[in-house]
Amino acid sequence: MAEQTVVTQPGQAEAPAKAQQPRQLVRFTFYKLDAQWYLLPGETRQQGKQELLDIFADFERHSLIRSYGLYGLRSDC
């Protein structure tokens, strides 16, 4: 029978097992704003923005939503 030797360095204790983290679903969705949006009256655009914010508020109760804009960047970059 072969002998088995385990060598450990001083101060190297086995790390405790990490608690398993819940899995996350990540989804990216991209929308392009129609150029005609900017031709709408300011009041209509403001109403549309508020409707979008209300939709986000409904969904953020159940999901983590992060949004950002790429306004001013070229689409071929």
Coordinates of C-alpha atoms in Angstrom, one line a residue:
M1 CA 0.0 0.0 0.0
A2 CA 1.2 3.5 -0.8
E3 CA 1.5 6.1 1.8
Q4 CA -0.4 9.4 1.2
T5 CA 1.2 12.6 2.5
V6 CA -0.7 15.9 2.7
V7 CA 1.4 19.0 3.0
T8 CA -0.1 22.3 4.0
Q9 CA 1.5 25.7 4.6
P10 CA 1.2 27.2 8.1
G11 CA -1.8 29.6 8.2
Q12 CA -3.5 28.0 5.2
A13 CA -6.7 26.6 6.5
E14 CA -9.3 25.2 4.2
A15 CA -11.6 28.0 3.2
P16 CA -15.2 27.5 4.3
A17 CA -17.6 26.8 1.5
K18 CA -19.2 29.9 0.1
A19 CA -23.0 30.3 0.5
Q20 CA -24.6 29.7 -2.8
Q21 CA -25.9 32.9 -4.3
P22 CA -29.3 33.1 -6.1
R23 CA -29.0 33.0 -9.8
Q24 CA -29.8 36.0 -11.9
L25 CA -31.4 36.4 -15.3
V26 CA -29.9 39.3 -17.2
R27 CA -31.6 40.6 -20.3
F28 CA -30.5 43.5 -22.5
T29 CA -33.2 45.2 -24.7
F30 CA -32.3 48.0 -27.1
Y31 CA -34.8 50.5 -28.4
K32 CA -34.3 53.1 -31.1
L33 CA -36.3 56.3 -30.8
D34 CA -37.9 57.4 -34.0
A35 CA -36.6 60.7 -35.3
Q36 CA -40.2 62.0 -35.6
W37 CA -40.4 61.9 -31.8
Y38 CA -38.5 65.1 -31.7
L39 CA -41.0 66.8 -34.0
L40 CA -43.9 66.2 -31.5
P41 CA -45.0 69.1 -29.3
G42 CA -43.3 69.3 -26.0
E43 CA -46.4 68.5 -24.0
T44 CA -46.9 65.2 -26.0
R45 CA -43.3 64.2 -25.5
Q46 CA -43.6 64.9 -21.8
Q47 CA -46.7 62.7 -21.6
G48 CA -44.9 59.9 -23.4
K49 CA -41.9 60.2 -21.0
Q50 CA -44.2 60.0 -18.0
E51 CA -46.0 56.9 -19.4
L52 CA -42.6 55.2 -19.9
L53 CA -41.6 56.1 -16.3
D54 CA -44.9 54.6 -15.0
I55 CA -44.2 51.4 -16.8
F56 CA -40.7 51.2 -15.3
A57 CA -42.1 51.9 -11.9
D58 CA -44.6 48.9 -12.3
F59 CA -41.8 46.5 -13.3
E60 CA -39.2 47.6 -10.8
R61 CA -41.3 46.1 -8.0
H62 CA -40.4 42.7 -9.4
S63 CA -37.2 43.3 -11.3
L64 CA -34.0 45.4 -11.1
I65 CA -34.1 47.8 -14.1
R66 CA -31.2 49.9 -15.1
S67 CA -31.4 52.1 -18.2
Y68 CA -29.0 54.3 -20.0
G69 CA -29.0 56.3 -23.2
L70 CA -26.6 56.4 -26.1
Y71 CA -27.9 59.7 -27.4
G72 CA -25.4 61.3 -29.6
L73 CA -23.3 58.2 -30.4
R74 CA -23.1 56.9 -33.9
S75 CA -24.8 53.6 -34.5
D76 CA -21.8 52.2 -36.4
C77 CA -19.4 52.6 -33.4

